[in-house]
mmCIF file of C-alpha atoms in Angstrom:
data_model
loop_
_atom_site.group_PDB
_atom_site.id
_atom_site.type_symbol
_atom_site.label_atom_id
_atom_site.label_comp_id
_atom_site.label_asym_id
_atom_site.label_seq_id
_atom_site.Cartn_x
_atom_site.Cartn_y
_atom_site.Cartn_z
ATOM 1 C CA MET P 13 170.379 22.755 46.119
ATOM 2 C CA LYS P 14 171.557 18.870 47.401
ATOM 3 C CA ILE P 15 174.308 18.828 50.328
ATOM 4 C CA ASP P 16 176.522 16.770 47.828
ATOM 5 C CA THR P 17 176.755 19.485 45.185
ATOM 6 C CA VAL P 18 177.561 22.171 47.962
ATOM 7 C CA VAL P 19 180.488 20.126 49.362
ATOM 8 C CA LEU P 20 181.723 19.274 45.978
ATOM 9 C CA LEU P 21 181.901 23.098 45.103
ATOM 10 C CA LEU P 22 183.550 23.854 48.414
ATOM 11 C CA CYS P 23 186.506 21.394 47.570
ATOM 12 C CA LEU P 24 186.687 22.814 44.107
ATOM 13 C CA SER P 25 187.154 26.345 45.594
ATOM 14 C CA VAL P 26 189.658 25.343 47.934
ATOM 15 C CA THR P 27 191.836 23.537 45.315
ATOM 16 C CA GLN P 28 191.811 26.766 42.908
ATOM 17 C CA ALA P 29 192.853 28.618 46.111
ATOM 18 C CA GLN P 30 195.839 26.474 46.586
ATOM 19 C CA GLY P 31 196.964 26.891 43.009
ATOM 20 C CA ASP P 32 196.873 30.630 43.083
ATOM 21 C CA LEU P 33 198.760 30.594 46.266
ATOM 22 C CA THR P 34 202.007 28.243 44.811
ATOM 23 C CA GLY P 35 202.240 30.235 41.685
ATOM 24 C CA GLY P 36 200.971 27.860 39.247
ATOM 25 C CA PRO P 37 200.793 23.966 38.205
ATOM 26 C CA GLU P 38 204.628 23.454 37.943
ATOM 27 C CA ASN P 39 205.320 24.152 41.685
ATOM 28 C CA ASP P 40 202.520 21.489 42.763
ATOM 29 C CA THR P 41 203.645 18.228 44.611
ATOM 30 C CA LYS P 42 201.441 15.402 45.668
ATOM 31 C CA ASN P 43 201.783 13.519 48.618
ATOM 32 C CA SER P 44 201.711 9.642 48.876
ATOM 33 C CA LEU P 45 197.732 9.859 48.977
ATOM 34 C CA GLY P 46 197.807 11.508 45.557
ATOM 35 C CA GLU P 47 196.621 14.862 46.978
ATOM 36 C CA PRO P 48 198.252 18.187 45.911
ATOM 37 C CA GLN P 49 200.844 19.741 48.038
ATOM 38 C CA THR P 50 202.105 23.450 48.174
ATOM 39 C CA GLY P 51 205.379 22.951 49.014
ATOM 40 C CA GLY P 52 204.532 22.364 52.861
ATOM 41 C CA CYS P 53 202.439 25.231 53.803
ATOM 42 C CA VAL P 54 200.897 25.001 57.054
ATOM 43 C CA SER P 55 197.654 26.957 56.569
ATOM 44 C CA ASP P 56 196.753 25.007 53.320
ATOM 45 C CA GLY P 57 196.536 21.683 55.292
ATOM 46 C CA ALA P 58 194.776 23.249 58.031
ATOM 47 C CA ILE P 59 192.169 24.485 55.460
ATOM 48 C CA LEU P 60 192.067 21.053 53.907
ATOM 49 C CA THR P 61 191.483 19.655 57.392
ATOM 50 C CA GLU P 62 188.747 22.054 58.377
ATOM 51 C CA LEU P 63 187.061 21.277 54.819
ATOM 52 C CA ARG P 64 187.216 17.607 55.828
ATOM 53 C CA ALA P 65 185.718 18.309 59.036
ATOM 54 C CA LEU P 66 183.163 20.713 57.128
ATOM 55 C CA ARG P 67 182.209 17.748 55.136
ATOM 56 C CA ASP P 68 181.973 15.445 57.601
ATOM 57 C CA MET P 69 179.668 17.527 59.488
ATOM 58 C CA VAL P 70 177.975 18.155 56.311
ATOM 59 C CA VAL P 71 177.455 14.237 55.780
ATOM 60 C CA GLU P 72 176.311 14.128 59.626
ATOM 61 C CA GLN P 73 174.036 16.937 59.198
ATOM 62 C CA LYS P 74 172.860 14.945 55.900
ATOM 63 C CA ASP P 75 172.114 11.720 57.873
ATOM 64 C CA GLN P 76 170.475 13.545 60.777
ATOM 65 C CA LEU P 77 168.392 15.160 58.264
ATOM 66 C CA SER P 78 167.423 11.919 56.367
ATOM 67 C CA VAL P 79 166.645 10.600 60.226
ATOM 68 C CA TYR P 80 164.515 13.483 60.665
ATOM 69 C CA LYS P 81 162.857 13.149 57.360
ATOM 70 C CA ASP P 82 162.082 9.694 58.227
ATOM 71 C CA GLN P 83 160.859 10.734 61.936
ATOM 72 C CA LEU P 84 158.831 13.474 60.111
ATOM 73 C CA SER P 85 157.361 10.981 57.810
ATOM 74 C CA VAL P 86 156.373 8.613 60.558
ATOM 75 C CA THR P 87 154.986 11.634 62.513
ATOM 76 C CA GLN P 88 152.783 12.440 59.425
ATOM 77 C CA ARG P 89 151.677 8.856 59.210
ATOM 78 C CA HIS P 90 151.026 8.900 62.953
ATOM 79 C CA VAL P 91 149.068 12.279 62.348
ATOM 80 C CA GLU P 92 147.148 10.876 59.568
ATOM 81 C CA GLU P 93 146.229 7.799 61.679
ATOM 82 C CA MET P 94 145.575 10.340 64.598
ATOM 83 C CA ARG P 95 143.382 12.052 62.297
ATOM 84 C CA ARG P 96 141.388 9.196 61.094
ATOM 85 C CA ASP P 97 141.063 7.861 64.632
ATOM 86 C CA ASN P 98 139.881 11.184 65.625
ATOM 87 C CA ALA P 99 137.274 11.101 62.716
ATOM 88 C CA ALA P 100 136.244 7.690 64.083
ATOM 89 C CA LEU P 101 136.015 8.729 67.472
ATOM 90 C CA GLY P 102 134.096 12.041 66.377
ATOM 91 C CA THR P 103 131.592 9.621 64.512
ATOM 92 C CA ARG P 104 131.593 7.263 67.302
ATOM 93 C CA LEU P 105 131.004 10.364 69.643
ATOM 94 C CA SER P 106 128.276 11.292 67.675
ATOM 95 C CA LEU P 107 126.653 8.148 67.610
ATOM 96 C CA SER P 108 127.278 8.034 71.089
ATOM 97 C CA GLU P 109 125.589 11.362 71.754
ATOM 98 C CA HIS P 110 122.737 10.528 69.627
ATOM 99 C CA HIS P 111 122.430 7.281 71.620
ATOM 100 C CA VAL P 112 122.658 9.234 74.863
ATOM 101 C CA GLU P 113 119.598 11.550 73.676
ATOM 102 C CA GLU P 114 117.966 8.398 72.728
ATOM 103 C CA LEU P 115 118.478 6.866 76.229
ATOM 104 C CA LYS P 116 117.363 10.000 77.758
ATOM 105 C CA ALA P 117 114.120 10.060 75.664
ATOM 106 C CA GLU P 118 113.574 6.508 76.687
ATOM 107 C CA ASN P 119 114.568 7.306 80.272
ATOM 108 C CA GLU P 120 111.787 10.201 80.167
ATOM 109 C CA ALA P 121 109.271 7.759 78.815
ATOM 110 C CA LEU P 122 110.195 5.223 81.560
ATOM 111 C CA GLU P 123 109.892 7.758 84.335
ATOM 112 C CA ALA P 124 106.692 8.600 83.117
ATOM 113 C CA ARG P 125 105.433 4.920 82.793
ATOM 114 C CA LEU P 126 106.786 4.813 86.469
ATOM 115 C CA SER P 127 105.061 7.461 87.580
ATOM 116 C CA ILE P 128 101.750 6.066 86.132
ATOM 117 C CA GLY P 129 102.728 2.770 87.425
ATOM 118 C CA GLU P 130 103.301 4.167 90.932
ATOM 119 C CA ARG P 131 99.972 5.734 90.801
ATOM 120 C CA HIS P 132 98.250 2.619 89.508
ATOM 121 C CA VAL P 133 99.952 0.713 92.411
ATOM 122 C CA GLU P 134 98.679 3.253 94.993
ATOM 123 C CA GLU P 135 95.069 2.950 93.330
ATOM 124 C CA LEU P 136 95.334 -0.835 93.641
ATOM 125 C CA LYS P 137 96.895 -0.231 97.189
ATOM 126 C CA ALA P 138 93.665 1.790 98.042
ATOM 127 C CA PHE P 139 91.322 -0.827 96.042
ATOM 128 C CA ASP P 140 93.041 -3.652 98.078
ATOM 129 C CA ALA P 141 92.476 -1.900 101.334
ATOM 130 C CA ALA P 142 88.820 -1.412 100.307
ATOM 131 C CA LEU P 143 88.757 -4.877 99.412
ATOM 132 C CA LYS P 144 90.080 -6.319 102.829
ATOM 133 C CA ALA P 145 87.657 -4.108 104.462
ATOM 134 C CA ARG P 146 84.654 -5.406 102.730
ATOM 135 C CA LEU P 147 86.196 -9.148 103.108
ATOM 136 C CA SER P 148 86.324 -8.209 106.771
ATOM 137 C CA LEU P 149 82.430 -7.243 106.855
ATOM 138 C CA ILE P 150 81.770 -10.077 104.919
ATOM 139 C CA GLU P 151 83.560 -12.417 107.007
ATOM 140 C CA ARG P 152 81.854 -11.127 110.173
ATOM 141 C CA HIS P 153 78.600 -11.212 108.370
ATOM 142 C CA VAL P 154 79.563 -14.742 107.650
ATOM 143 C CA GLU P 155 80.163 -15.624 111.414
ATOM 144 C CA GLU P 156 76.918 -13.864 112.316
ATOM 145 C CA LEU P 157 75.038 -16.060 109.676
ATOM 146 C CA LYS P 158 76.842 -19.281 110.832
ATOM 147 C CA ALA P 159 75.762 -18.277 114.520
ATOM 148 C CA GLU P 160 72.162 -17.615 113.152
ATOM 149 C CA ASN P 161 72.295 -20.701 111.080
ATOM 150 C CA GLU P 162 73.376 -22.810 114.358
ATOM 151 C CA ALA P 163 70.404 -21.333 116.225
ATOM 152 C CA LEU P 164 68.205 -21.922 113.333
ATOM 153 C CA GLU P 165 69.544 -25.481 113.110
ATOM 154 C CA ALA P 166 68.779 -25.935 116.898
ATOM 155 C CA ARG P 167 65.250 -24.718 116.328
ATOM 156 C CA LEU P 168 64.693 -26.849 113.319
ATOM 157 C CA SER P 169 66.000 -29.813 115.196
ATOM 158 C CA LEU P 170 63.456 -28.882 118.115
ATOM 159 C CA SER P 171 60.592 -28.482 115.836
ATOM 160 C CA GLU P 172 61.396 -31.721 113.901
ATOM 161 C CA HIS P 173 61.420 -33.247 117.126
ATOM 162 C CA HIS P 174 58.097 -31.697 118.230
ATOM 163 C CA VAL P 175 56.531 -32.624 114.854
ATOM 164 C CA GLU P 176 57.883 -36.135 115.297
ATOM 165 C CA GLU P 177 56.095 -35.945 118.725
ATOM 166 C CA LEU P 178 52.982 -34.421 117.359
ATOM 167 C CA LYS P 179 52.988 -37.290 114.384
ATOM 168 C CA ALA P 180 53.459 -39.964 117.024
ATOM 169 C CA GLU P 181 50.765 -38.572 119.022
ATOM 170 C CA ASN P 182 48.459 -38.030 116.134
ATOM 171 C CA GLU P 183 49.297 -41.591 115.130
ATOM 172 C CA GLY P 184 47.253 -42.802 118.108
ATOM 173 C CA ARG P 185 44.868 -39.816 118.138
ATOM 174 C CA PRO P 186 41.137 -40.646 116.946
ATOM 175 C CA LYS P 187 40.238 -38.552 113.534
ATOM 176 C CA VAL P 188 36.630 -37.556 113.905
ATOM 177 C CA ALA P 189 35.199 -35.047 111.333
ATOM 178 C CA PHE P 190 31.629 -35.263 109.442
ATOM 179 C CA TYR P 191 29.622 -32.670 107.144
ATOM 180 C CA THR P 192 26.039 -33.381 106.130
ATOM 181 C CA ALA P 193 23.163 -31.978 104.486
ATOM 182 C CA LEU P 194 19.236 -32.468 105.180
ATOM 183 C CA ILE P 195 17.294 -33.682 101.993
ATOM 184 C CA ASN P 196 16.605 -32.775 98.427
ATOM 185 C CA SER P 197 12.851 -33.082 98.610
ATOM 186 C CA GLY P 198 11.966 -29.658 99.580
ATOM 187 C CA THR P 199 9.706 -28.885 102.690
ATOM 188 C CA VAL P 200 10.250 -30.291 106.257
ATOM 189 C CA GLY P 201 7.283 -30.131 108.936
ATOM 190 C CA PRO P 202 5.810 -28.385 110.451
ATOM 191 C CA PHE P 203 5.022 -31.461 112.816
ATOM 192 C CA ASN P 204 2.614 -31.626 115.586
ATOM 193 C CA THR P 205 5.312 -33.045 117.812
ATOM 194 C CA GLU P 206 9.176 -32.583 118.167
ATOM 195 C CA THR P 207 10.951 -34.402 115.534
ATOM 196 C CA PRO P 208 14.406 -35.621 115.147
ATOM 197 C CA LEU P 209 16.099 -34.534 111.992
ATOM 198 C CA VAL P 210 17.790 -37.063 109.803
ATOM 199 C CA TYR P 211 20.776 -35.517 107.578
ATOM 200 C CA SER P 212 20.796 -37.922 104.953
ATOM 201 C CA LYS P 213 23.168 -36.386 102.315
ATOM 202 C CA VAL P 214 26.559 -37.210 104.027
ATOM 203 C CA PHE P 215 29.861 -35.410 102.299
ATOM 204 C CA THR P 216 32.242 -36.227 105.117
ATOM 205 C CA ASN P 217 32.110 -38.865 107.701
ATOM 206 C CA ILE P 218 35.721 -39.693 109.070
ATOM 207 C CA GLY P 219 35.699 -42.087 111.887
ATOM 208 C CA ASN P 220 32.007 -42.891 111.063
ATOM 209 C CA ALA P 221 30.817 -41.367 114.359
ATOM 210 C CA TYR P 222 27.673 -39.865 112.361
ATOM 211 C CA SER P 223 24.936 -42.190 111.493
ATOM 212 C CA PRO P 224 22.905 -41.085 108.427
ATOM 213 C CA VAL P 225 20.327 -43.662 109.177
ATOM 214 C CA THR P 226 19.387 -42.173 112.994
ATOM 215 C CA GLY P 227 20.954 -38.779 112.174
ATOM 216 C CA VAL P 228 22.850 -39.193 115.496
ATOM 217 C CA PHE P 229 26.674 -38.277 116.198
ATOM 218 C CA THR P 230 28.069 -40.545 118.834
ATOM 219 C CA ALA P 231 31.619 -39.448 120.447
ATOM 220 C CA PRO P 232 34.103 -42.456 119.853
ATOM 221 C CA VAL P 233 36.499 -40.929 122.448
ATOM 222 C CA ARG P 234 36.404 -38.566 125.173
ATOM 223 C CA GLY P 235 37.282 -34.957 124.370
ATOM 224 C CA VAL P 236 36.367 -31.660 123.150
ATOM 225 C CA TYR P 237 34.229 -31.463 119.946
ATOM 226 C CA TYR P 238 32.996 -28.474 117.782
ATOM 227 C CA PHE P 239 29.565 -28.673 116.252
ATOM 228 C CA ARG P 240 27.891 -26.339 113.611
ATOM 229 C CA PHE P 241 24.680 -26.087 111.764
ATOM 230 C CA THR P 242 22.425 -24.092 109.497
ATOM 231 C CA ALA P 243 18.635 -23.847 109.124
ATOM 232 C CA ALA P 244 16.770 -22.460 106.369
ATOM 233 C CA ASP P 245 13.040 -22.020 105.198
ATOM 234 C CA LEU P 246 11.336 -19.974 102.257
ATOM 235 C CA ARG P 247 7.938 -20.090 103.209
ATOM 236 C CA SER P 248 6.865 -16.431 104.371
ATOM 237 C CA SER P 249 4.605 -17.321 106.650
ATOM 238 C CA GLY P 250 6.443 -20.079 108.384
ATOM 239 C CA ARG P 251 8.633 -20.098 111.630
ATOM 240 C CA ILE P 252 12.292 -21.332 111.346
ATOM 241 C CA GLY P 253 13.383 -23.223 114.556
ATOM 242 C CA ILE P 254 15.926 -25.795 115.504
ATOM 243 C CA GLN P 255 17.340 -27.638 118.716
ATOM 244 C CA MET P 256 20.185 -29.285 119.651
ATOM 245 C CA TYR P 257 20.606 -32.207 122.086
ATOM 246 C CA LYS P 258 23.254 -33.718 124.049
ATOM 247 C CA ASN P 259 21.648 -36.918 125.007
ATOM 248 C CA ASP P 260 18.439 -36.184 126.506
ATOM 249 C CA LEU P 261 19.631 -32.477 127.297
ATOM 250 C CA GLN P 262 18.839 -29.626 125.106
ATOM 251 C CA ILE P 263 21.958 -27.496 124.396
ATOM 252 C CA MET P 264 20.568 -24.919 122.028
ATOM 253 C CA PHE P 265 17.487 -23.805 120.517
ATOM 254 C CA ASN P 266 17.330 -21.261 117.512
ATOM 255 C CA LEU P 267 14.394 -19.856 115.729
ATOM 256 C CA ALA P 268 13.515 -16.880 113.308
ATOM 257 C CA ILE P 269 10.385 -15.755 111.765
ATOM 258 C CA ASN P 270 10.303 -15.929 107.773
ATOM 259 C CA ASP P 271 9.197 -12.658 106.163
ATOM 260 C CA SER P 272 11.074 -13.081 102.876
ATOM 261 C CA ASN P 273 11.942 -15.747 100.215
ATOM 262 C CA PHE P 274 14.735 -17.303 102.508
ATOM 263 C CA ARG P 275 15.808 -17.070 106.065
ATOM 264 C CA TYR P 276 18.660 -18.670 107.865
ATOM 265 C CA ALA P 277 19.429 -19.606 111.363
ATOM 266 C CA VAL P 278 22.934 -20.222 111.954
ATOM 267 C CA ASN P 279 25.005 -21.368 115.171
ATOM 268 C CA ALA P 280 27.964 -23.320 116.488
ATOM 269 C CA VAL P 281 28.974 -25.044 119.829
ATOM 270 C CA THR P 282 31.994 -26.658 121.631
ATOM 271 C CA LEU P 283 31.164 -29.202 123.714
ATOM 272 C CA GLU P 284 33.093 -31.603 125.992
ATOM 273 C CA LEU P 285 31.898 -34.923 125.398
ATOM 274 C CA GLU P 286 32.344 -38.379 127.051
ATOM 275 C CA GLN P 287 32.941 -41.376 124.953
ATOM 276 C CA GLY P 288 29.282 -42.678 123.896
ATOM 277 C CA ASP P 289 27.688 -39.210 124.355
ATOM 278 C CA MET P 290 25.292 -38.386 121.284
ATOM 279 C CA ILE P 291 24.417 -35.091 119.813
ATOM 280 C CA MET P 292 21.379 -34.770 117.482
ATOM 281 C CA MET P 293 19.404 -32.121 115.862
ATOM 282 C CA ARG P 294 15.549 -31.857 116.189
ATOM 283 C CA LEU P 295 12.625 -29.754 114.652
ATOM 284 C CA PRO P 296 10.403 -28.426 117.270
ATOM 285 C CA SER P 297 6.525 -28.748 116.989
ATOM 286 C CA GLY P 298 5.012 -26.098 114.553
ATOM 287 C CA TYR P 299 8.227 -25.026 112.901
ATOM 288 C CA GLY P 300 9.342 -26.174 109.315
ATOM 289 C CA LEU P 301 12.306 -26.192 107.170
ATOM 290 C CA PHE P 302 13.202 -26.129 103.399
ATOM 291 C CA ASP P 303 16.026 -27.731 101.651
ATOM 292 C CA ASP P 304 17.123 -28.923 98.027
ATOM 293 C CA SER P 305 20.190 -29.513 96.030
ATOM 294 C CA ASN P 306 21.714 -26.263 96.893
ATOM 295 C CA ASN P 307 22.151 -27.653 100.810
ATOM 296 C CA HIS P 308 20.689 -24.904 102.782
ATOM 297 C CA ASN P 309 20.174 -27.025 105.949
ATOM 298 C CA THR P 310 23.685 -28.591 107.330
ATOM 299 C CA PHE P 311 24.776 -30.249 110.571
ATOM 300 C CA SER P 312 28.836 -30.582 110.852
ATOM 301 C CA GLY P 313 31.422 -31.486 113.588
ATOM 302 C CA PHE P 314 35.011 -32.626 114.394
ATOM 303 C CA LEU P 315 37.208 -33.396 117.522
ATOM 304 C CA LEU P 316 39.433 -30.709 118.691
ATOM 305 C CA PHE P 317 41.393 -32.898 120.766
ATOM 306 C CA PRO P 318 41.009 -36.011 122.909
ATOM 307 C CA MET P 319 41.168 -35.912 126.515
#
């Protein structure tokens, strides 16, 4: 029931009570406000005053209730807003928690990668240390090679200098060498007298110190010379013999008895000669040789060094 209806009922109740107390409507009087009076009864006026006060209180309570209703409506709206905010916050919190879980997973992955990276860094440090050690060894080896190179360059320089000196020496040094063979026609000897041998087939004659006409080698300069010869015969009953002369002095005499198809006598000498000294080969009396295109009998020599 509304408050206005309650107030109206209370007023009607009071009016009816006043009529009963005054004995009927004929005794009723009205004041200047048009309100009924009971012939100056004080208790009735007090009741009316209290009713008015009660009505005012009821109106005041009604106003307060209206304010409370407005406040309650505002509070309810605020609560709804807070609920919506809380729902949004819950959603955001759920998203945040999900994001936190994702970040945790990412952090774990990053920590794993970091651990692998740190191990890789340690491996690289160890590898770098090994490389530095190898580099240090290589640098030391390079320094050793440089020192060895410098020594080799010094030796090479000395060798080149020596070669240049030898070249200069050789340019002024005479070049003497010869190689000859006897004949192509077969047997030579035996003769009744000692006979000079002329090696007519000349293969080498540097310096032209050997004469294929006389069979004599003439020393062009003073020096040390090397001479070599071979003597051969195929007559089984013959004797192989050969002599070497320096000027008129016999230097060597080699002989052999031939008891087969071919027999050889071979020898060599090293002689110190003066310029103009002559070396020649001779066939002793009663000895024979055999030669053909195979060059079984040869005479050769060269200058070892001048003096």
